[in-house]
Backbone as XML, in Angstrom:
<?xml version="1.0"?>
<chain id="A" units="angstrom">
  <residue number="1" name="MET">
    <atom name="N" x="-25.909" y="51.145" z="-16.835"/>
    <atom name="CA" x="-25.741" y="50.654" z="-15.578"/>
    <atom name="C" x="-25.140" y="49.374" z="-15.295"/>
  </residue>
  <residue number="2" name="SER">
    <atom name="N" x="-23.695" y="49.178" z="-14.872"/>
    <atom name="CA" x="-23.153" y="47.795" z="-14.969"/>
    <atom name="C" x="-23.214" y="47.299" z="-13.760"/>
  </residue>
  <residue number="3" name="ASN">
    <atom name="N" x="-23.323" y="45.967" z="-13.682"/>
    <atom name="CA" x="-23.184" y="45.293" z="-12.443"/>
    <atom name="C" x="-21.852" y="44.848" z="-11.766"/>
  </residue>
  <residue number="4" name="ALA">
    <atom name="N" x="-21.436" y="45.233" z="-10.665"/>
    <atom name="CA" x="-20.215" y="45.024" z="-10.068"/>
    <atom name="C" x="-19.880" y="43.685" z="-9.384"/>
  </residue>
  <residue number="5" name="GLY">
    <atom name="N" x="-21.027" y="42.929" z="-9.278"/>
    <atom name="CA" x="-20.984" y="41.584" z="-8.707"/>
    <atom name="C" x="-21.683" y="41.633" z="-7.391"/>
  </residue>
  <residue number="6" name="ASN">
    <atom name="N" x="-21.434" y="41.022" z="-6.284"/>
    <atom name="CA" x="-21.943" y="40.978" z="-4.991"/>
    <atom name="C" x="-21.634" y="42.033" z="-4.169"/>
  </residue>
  <residue number="7" name="LEU">
    <atom name="N" x="-22.803" y="42.671" z="-4.000"/>
    <atom name="CA" x="-22.732" y="43.701" z="-2.794"/>
    <atom name="C" x="-22.831" y="43.308" z="-1.168"/>
  </residue>
  <residue number="8" name="VAL">
    <atom name="N" x="-22.177" y="43.510" z="-0.653"/>
    <atom name="CA" x="-22.290" y="42.863" z="0.860"/>
    <atom name="C" x="-22.346" y="44.389" z="1.998"/>
  </residue>
  <residue number="9" name="ILE">
    <atom name="N" x="-23.401" y="44.301" z="2.347"/>
    <atom name="CA" x="-23.715" y="45.528" z="3.433"/>
    <atom name="C" x="-23.400" y="44.850" z="4.738"/>
  </residue>
  <residue number="10" name="THR">
    <atom name="N" x="-22.686" y="45.207" z="5.533"/>
    <atom name="CA" x="-22.415" y="45.065" z="7.067"/>
    <atom name="C" x="-22.803" y="46.134" z="7.795"/>
  </residue>
  <residue number="11" name="TYR">
    <atom name="N" x="-23.639" y="45.701" z="8.977"/>
    <atom name="CA" x="-24.191" y="46.798" z="9.909"/>
    <atom name="C" x="-24.503" y="46.138" z="11.110"/>
  </residue>
  <residue number="12" name="GLU">
    <atom name="N" x="-24.935" y="46.974" z="12.050"/>
    <atom name="CA" x="-25.363" y="46.400" z="13.432"/>
    <atom name="C" x="-26.853" y="46.510" z="13.645"/>
  </residue>
  <residue number="13" name="GLU">
    <atom name="N" x="-27.355" y="45.561" z="13.906"/>
    <atom name="CA" x="-28.843" y="45.832" z="14.371"/>
    <atom name="C" x="-28.884" y="45.501" z="15.962"/>
  </residue>
  <residue number="14" name="ALA">
    <atom name="N" x="-29.224" y="46.657" z="16.866"/>
    <atom name="CA" x="-29.109" y="46.547" z="18.266"/>
    <atom name="C" x="-27.928" y="45.950" z="18.622"/>
  </residue>
  <residue number="15" name="GLY">
    <atom name="N" x="-26.857" y="46.309" z="18.258"/>
    <atom name="CA" x="-25.451" y="45.797" z="18.744"/>
    <atom name="C" x="-24.990" y="44.611" z="17.978"/>
  </residue>
  <residue number="16" name="GLU">
    <atom name="N" x="-25.759" y="43.841" z="17.444"/>
    <atom name="CA" x="-25.256" y="42.696" z="16.779"/>
    <atom name="C" x="-24.985" y="42.539" z="15.712"/>
  </residue>
  <residue number="17" name="PRO">
    <atom name="N" x="-23.895" y="42.115" z="15.056"/>
    <atom name="CA" x="-23.296" y="42.364" z="13.683"/>
    <atom name="C" x="-24.240" y="41.593" z="12.724"/>
  </residue>
  <residue number="18" name="ARG">
    <atom name="N" x="-24.613" y="42.341" z="11.698"/>
    <atom name="CA" x="-25.450" y="41.494" z="10.337"/>
    <atom name="C" x="-24.652" y="42.050" z="9.259"/>
  </residue>
  <residue number="19" name="GLU">
    <atom name="N" x="-25.009" y="40.962" z="8.217"/>
    <atom name="CA" x="-24.547" y="41.191" z="6.841"/>
    <atom name="C" x="-25.664" y="40.660" z="5.858"/>
  </residue>
  <residue number="20" name="LEU">
    <atom name="N" x="-25.778" y="41.604" z="4.915"/>
    <atom name="CA" x="-26.624" y="41.565" z="3.692"/>
    <atom name="C" x="-26.019" y="41.351" z="2.518"/>
  </residue>
  <residue number="21" name="ALA">
    <atom name="N" x="-26.219" y="40.403" z="1.839"/>
    <atom name="CA" x="-25.574" y="40.361" z="0.437"/>
    <atom name="C" x="-26.854" y="40.293" z="-0.640"/>
  </residue>
  <residue number="22" name="ILE">
    <atom name="N" x="-26.344" y="41.332" z="-1.667"/>
    <atom name="CA" x="-27.222" y="41.718" z="-2.833"/>
    <atom name="C" x="-26.350" y="41.133" z="-4.045"/>
  </residue>
  <residue number="23" name="ALA">
    <atom name="N" x="-26.818" y="39.993" z="-4.598"/>
    <atom name="CA" x="-26.341" y="39.393" z="-5.808"/>
    <atom name="C" x="-26.542" y="40.296" z="-6.939"/>
  </residue>
  <residue number="24" name="ASP">
    <atom name="N" x="-25.595" y="40.397" z="-8.017"/>
    <atom name="CA" x="-25.493" y="41.186" z="-9.204"/>
    <atom name="C" x="-26.118" y="42.513" z="-8.906"/>
  </residue>
  <residue number="25" name="ALA">
    <atom name="N" x="-25.529" y="43.178" z="-7.924"/>
    <atom name="CA" x="-25.790" y="44.668" z="-7.758"/>
    <atom name="C" x="-25.167" y="45.578" z="-8.584"/>
  </residue>
  <residue number="26" name="PRO">
    <atom name="N" x="-25.746" y="46.724" z="-8.778"/>
    <atom name="CA" x="-25.260" y="47.710" z="-9.455"/>
    <atom name="C" x="-23.906" y="48.409" z="-9.042"/>
  </residue>
  <residue number="27" name="ALA">
    <atom name="N" x="-22.937" y="48.776" z="-10.066"/>
    <atom name="CA" x="-21.736" y="48.986" z="-9.515"/>
    <atom name="C" x="-21.382" y="50.380" z="-8.884"/>
  </residue>
  <residue number="28" name="ASP">
    <atom name="N" x="-22.576" y="51.264" z="-9.271"/>
    <atom name="CA" x="-22.653" y="52.754" z="-8.479"/>
    <atom name="C" x="-23.546" y="53.025" z="-7.403"/>
  </residue>
  <residue number="29" name="VAL">
    <atom name="N" x="-23.612" y="52.008" z="-6.564"/>
    <atom name="CA" x="-24.395" y="52.184" z="-5.428"/>
    <atom name="C" x="-23.952" y="53.339" z="-4.492"/>
  </residue>
  <residue number="30" name="ASP">
    <atom name="N" x="-24.772" y="54.314" z="-3.857"/>
    <atom name="CA" x="-24.118" y="55.071" z="-2.805"/>
    <atom name="C" x="-24.921" y="54.869" z="-1.690"/>
  </residue>
  <residue number="31" name="GLU">
    <atom name="N" x="-24.508" y="55.890" z="-0.685"/>
    <atom name="CA" x="-25.226" y="55.520" z="0.688"/>
    <atom name="C" x="-26.542" y="55.401" z="0.917"/>
  </residue>
  <residue number="32" name="GLY">
    <atom name="N" x="-27.405" y="56.304" z="0.173"/>
    <atom name="CA" x="-28.798" y="56.379" z="0.092"/>
    <atom name="C" x="-29.518" y="55.101" z="-0.479"/>
  </residue>
  <residue number="33" name="THR">
    <atom name="N" x="-28.566" y="54.338" z="-1.326"/>
    <atom name="CA" x="-29.409" y="53.116" z="-2.081"/>
    <atom name="C" x="-28.913" y="52.078" z="-1.010"/>
  </residue>
  <residue number="34" name="VAL">
    <atom name="N" x="-27.711" y="52.145" z="-0.253"/>
    <atom name="CA" x="-27.210" y="51.023" z="0.492"/>
    <atom name="C" x="-28.482" y="50.984" z="1.851"/>
  </residue>
  <residue number="35" name="LEU">
    <atom name="N" x="-28.485" y="52.356" z="2.387"/>
    <atom name="CA" x="-29.514" y="52.472" z="3.503"/>
    <atom name="C" x="-31.106" y="51.893" z="2.976"/>
  </residue>
  <residue number="36" name="LEU">
    <atom name="N" x="-31.268" y="52.139" z="1.776"/>
    <atom name="CA" x="-32.675" y="51.618" z="1.350"/>
    <atom name="C" x="-32.835" y="50.246" z="1.206"/>
  </residue>
  <residue number="37" name="TYR">
    <atom name="N" x="-31.479" y="49.464" z="0.996"/>
    <atom name="CA" x="-31.548" y="47.996" z="0.921"/>
    <atom name="C" x="-31.611" y="47.544" z="2.570"/>
  </residue>
  <residue number="38" name="VAL">
    <atom name="N" x="-30.982" y="48.151" z="3.449"/>
    <atom name="CA" x="-31.093" y="47.724" z="4.874"/>
    <atom name="C" x="-32.444" y="48.027" z="5.416"/>
  </residue>
  <residue number="39" name="LEU">
    <atom name="N" x="-33.085" y="49.230" z="4.967"/>
    <atom name="CA" x="-34.209" y="49.700" z="5.634"/>
    <atom name="C" x="-35.405" y="48.584" z="5.121"/>
  </residue>
  <residue number="40" name="LYS">
    <atom name="N" x="-35.586" y="48.167" z="3.561"/>
    <atom name="CA" x="-36.227" y="47.313" z="3.205"/>
    <atom name="C" x="-36.339" y="45.872" z="3.729"/>
  </residue>
  <residue number="41" name="GLN">
    <atom name="N" x="-34.909" y="45.484" z="4.316"/>
    <atom name="CA" x="-34.630" y="44.458" z="4.961"/>
    <atom name="C" x="-35.484" y="44.109" z="6.191"/>
  </residue>
  <residue number="42" name="HIS">
    <atom name="N" x="-35.777" y="45.417" z="6.904"/>
    <atom name="CA" x="-36.295" y="45.542" z="8.013"/>
    <atom name="C" x="-37.472" y="46.340" z="8.323"/>
  </residue>
  <residue number="43" name="GLY">
    <atom name="N" x="-38.293" y="46.225" z="6.972"/>
    <atom name="CA" x="-39.185" y="47.021" z="6.678"/>
    <atom name="C" x="-39.672" y="48.390" z="7.403"/>
  </residue>
  <residue number="44" name="GLY">
    <atom name="N" x="-38.466" y="49.183" z="7.325"/>
    <atom name="CA" x="-38.636" y="50.270" z="7.776"/>
    <atom name="C" x="-38.465" y="51.728" z="6.502"/>
  </residue>
  <residue number="45" name="GLU">
    <atom name="N" x="-38.626" y="51.048" z="5.327"/>
    <atom name="CA" x="-38.400" y="52.035" z="4.197"/>
    <atom name="C" x="-39.507" y="53.042" z="4.259"/>
  </residue>
  <residue number="46" name="SER">
    <atom name="N" x="-40.739" y="52.791" z="4.834"/>
    <atom name="CA" x="-41.703" y="53.972" z="4.960"/>
    <atom name="C" x="-42.013" y="54.093" z="6.276"/>
  </residue>
  <residue number="47" name="LEU">
    <atom name="N" x="-41.364" y="54.167" z="7.105"/>
    <atom name="CA" x="-41.343" y="54.479" z="8.724"/>
    <atom name="C" x="-41.695" y="55.796" z="8.806"/>
  </residue>
  <residue number="48" name="GLU">
    <atom name="N" x="-42.778" y="56.555" z="9.078"/>
    <atom name="CA" x="-43.002" y="57.905" z="9.510"/>
    <atom name="C" x="-42.227" y="58.439" z="10.720"/>
  </residue>
  <residue number="49" name="LEU">
    <atom name="N" x="-41.610" y="59.423" z="10.516"/>
    <atom name="CA" x="-41.118" y="60.115" z="11.708"/>
    <atom name="C" x="-41.314" y="61.513" z="11.806"/>
  </residue>
  <residue number="50" name="ASP">
    <atom name="N" x="-40.957" y="62.078" z="12.753"/>
    <atom name="CA" x="-40.954" y="63.955" z="12.703"/>
    <atom name="C" x="-39.673" y="64.402" z="12.211"/>
  </residue>
  <residue number="51" name="PHE">
    <atom name="N" x="-39.536" y="64.505" z="10.933"/>
    <atom name="CA" x="-38.403" y="64.827" z="10.259"/>
    <atom name="C" x="-37.944" y="66.269" z="10.441"/>
  </residue>
  <residue number="52" name="PRO">
    <atom name="N" x="-36.967" y="66.517" z="10.507"/>
    <atom name="CA" x="-36.482" y="68.296" z="10.611"/>
    <atom name="C" x="-36.940" y="68.484" z="9.058"/>
  </residue>
  <residue number="53" name="PRO">
    <atom name="N" x="-37.527" y="70.057" z="9.168"/>
    <atom name="CA" x="-37.776" y="70.749" z="7.955"/>
    <atom name="C" x="-36.435" y="70.584" z="7.120"/>
  </residue>
  <residue number="54" name="TYR">
    <atom name="N" x="-37.114" y="70.497" z="5.831"/>
    <atom name="CA" x="-35.986" y="70.452" z="4.304"/>
    <atom name="C" x="-35.177" y="69.133" z="4.713"/>
  </residue>
  <residue number="55" name="SER">
    <atom name="N" x="-35.610" y="68.231" z="5.250"/>
    <atom name="CA" x="-34.710" y="66.802" z="5.114"/>
    <atom name="C" x="-35.100" y="66.463" z="3.869"/>
  </residue>
  <residue number="56" name="ASP">
    <atom name="N" x="-33.620" y="65.994" z="3.250"/>
    <atom name="CA" x="-33.761" y="65.338" z="1.847"/>
    <atom name="C" x="-33.857" y="63.883" z="2.139"/>
  </residue>
  <residue number="57" name="GLU">
    <atom name="N" x="-33.831" y="63.049" z="1.091"/>
    <atom name="CA" x="-34.207" y="61.618" z="1.173"/>
    <atom name="C" x="-33.048" y="61.016" z="2.054"/>
  </residue>
  <residue number="58" name="LEU">
    <atom name="N" x="-31.924" y="61.164" z="1.694"/>
    <atom name="CA" x="-30.662" y="60.673" z="2.529"/>
    <atom name="C" x="-30.837" y="60.726" z="3.729"/>
  </residue>
  <residue number="59" name="ASN">
    <atom name="N" x="-30.899" y="62.028" z="4.106"/>
    <atom name="CA" x="-31.151" y="62.124" z="5.622"/>
    <atom name="C" x="-32.558" y="61.636" z="6.337"/>
  </residue>
  <residue number="60" name="LYS">
    <atom name="N" x="-33.434" y="61.254" z="5.665"/>
    <atom name="CA" x="-34.624" y="60.587" z="5.997"/>
    <atom name="C" x="-34.214" y="59.138" z="6.286"/>
  </residue>
  <residue number="61" name="ARG">
    <atom name="N" x="-33.637" y="58.693" z="5.433"/>
    <atom name="CA" x="-33.105" y="57.140" z="5.212"/>
    <atom name="C" x="-32.171" y="57.098" z="6.638"/>
  </residue>
  <residue number="62" name="ARG">
    <atom name="N" x="-31.216" y="57.844" z="6.940"/>
    <atom name="CA" x="-30.396" y="57.769" z="7.959"/>
    <atom name="C" x="-31.125" y="57.783" z="9.198"/>
  </residue>
  <residue number="63" name="LEU">
    <atom name="N" x="-32.138" y="58.709" z="9.470"/>
    <atom name="CA" x="-32.953" y="58.799" z="10.557"/>
    <atom name="C" x="-33.581" y="57.858" z="10.858"/>
  </residue>
  <residue number="64" name="ARG">
    <atom name="N" x="-34.492" y="57.056" z="9.531"/>
    <atom name="CA" x="-35.238" y="55.763" z="9.767"/>
    <atom name="C" x="-34.135" y="54.604" z="10.372"/>
  </residue>
  <residue number="65" name="ALA">
    <atom name="N" x="-33.010" y="54.774" z="9.703"/>
    <atom name="CA" x="-32.007" y="53.454" z="10.224"/>
    <atom name="C" x="-31.783" y="53.780" z="11.813"/>
  </residue>
  <residue number="66" name="GLN">
    <atom name="N" x="-31.395" y="55.210" z="11.975"/>
    <atom name="CA" x="-31.274" y="55.087" z="13.674"/>
    <atom name="C" x="-32.401" y="54.869" z="14.417"/>
  </residue>
  <residue number="67" name="LYS">
    <atom name="N" x="-33.566" y="55.284" z="14.087"/>
    <atom name="CA" x="-34.750" y="54.942" z="14.820"/>
    <atom name="C" x="-35.062" y="53.162" z="14.956"/>
  </residue>
  <residue number="68" name="LEU">
    <atom name="N" x="-34.616" y="52.476" z="14.074"/>
    <atom name="CA" x="-34.429" y="51.073" z="14.063"/>
    <atom name="C" x="-33.318" y="50.450" z="14.657"/>
  </residue>
  <residue number="69" name="ASN">
    <atom name="N" x="-32.543" y="51.369" z="15.108"/>
    <atom name="CA" x="-31.053" y="50.819" z="15.845"/>
    <atom name="C" x="-30.325" y="50.224" z="14.773"/>
  </residue>
  <residue number="70" name="LEU">
    <atom name="N" x="-30.236" y="50.544" z="13.305"/>
    <atom name="CA" x="-29.597" y="49.935" z="12.563"/>
    <atom name="C" x="-28.316" y="51.173" z="12.312"/>
  </residue>
  <residue number="71" name="LEU">
    <atom name="N" x="-27.142" y="50.386" z="13.142"/>
    <atom name="CA" x="-25.947" y="51.313" z="12.933"/>
    <atom name="C" x="-24.817" y="50.830" z="12.165"/>
  </residue>
  <residue number="72" name="ASN">
    <atom name="N" x="-23.796" y="51.758" z="12.045"/>
    <atom name="CA" x="-22.310" y="51.151" z="11.501"/>
    <atom name="C" x="-22.646" y="50.648" z="10.203"/>
  </residue>
  <residue number="73" name="ILE">
    <atom name="N" x="-23.306" y="51.232" z="9.220"/>
    <atom name="CA" x="-23.526" y="50.403" z="7.861"/>
    <atom name="C" x="-22.798" y="51.027" z="7.232"/>
  </residue>
  <residue number="74" name="ASP">
    <atom name="N" x="-21.900" y="49.727" z="6.344"/>
    <atom name="CA" x="-20.785" y="49.880" z="5.314"/>
    <atom name="C" x="-21.005" y="48.934" z="4.294"/>
  </residue>
  <residue number="75" name="TRP">
    <atom name="N" x="-20.372" y="49.037" z="2.945"/>
    <atom name="CA" x="-20.857" y="47.975" z="1.870"/>
    <atom name="C" x="-19.292" y="48.103" z="1.178"/>
  </residue>
  <residue number="76" name="SER">
    <atom name="N" x="-19.353" y="46.724" z="0.707"/>
    <atom name="CA" x="-18.299" y="46.554" z="-0.401"/>
    <atom name="C" x="-18.583" y="45.569" z="-1.339"/>
  </residue>
  <residue number="77" name="TYR">
    <atom name="N" x="-17.929" y="45.233" z="-2.367"/>
    <atom name="CA" x="-18.090" y="44.341" z="-3.267"/>
    <atom name="C" x="-17.196" y="42.950" z="-3.356"/>
  </residue>
  <residue number="78" name="ARG">
    <atom name="N" x="-17.927" y="41.756" z="-3.322"/>
    <atom name="CA" x="-17.008" y="40.572" z="-3.230"/>
    <atom name="C" x="-17.302" y="39.927" z="-4.214"/>
  </residue>
</chain>
């Protein structure tokens, strides 16, 4: 796994724009990893909800982010 540089995650928290920078991030992050970074930032990585049956980890992370009002999550490298 190689590093691509600084990962910059942009999102909205309750309608307010936010930015999270991860130095020396892996080059191959996916949506699940980005969601985990954001959830950890807000203490929501272990938030217990009533998940629909057969929810995979990605869907659980999406639902946790929605519950915490963390929306429009996007990422890029700088």
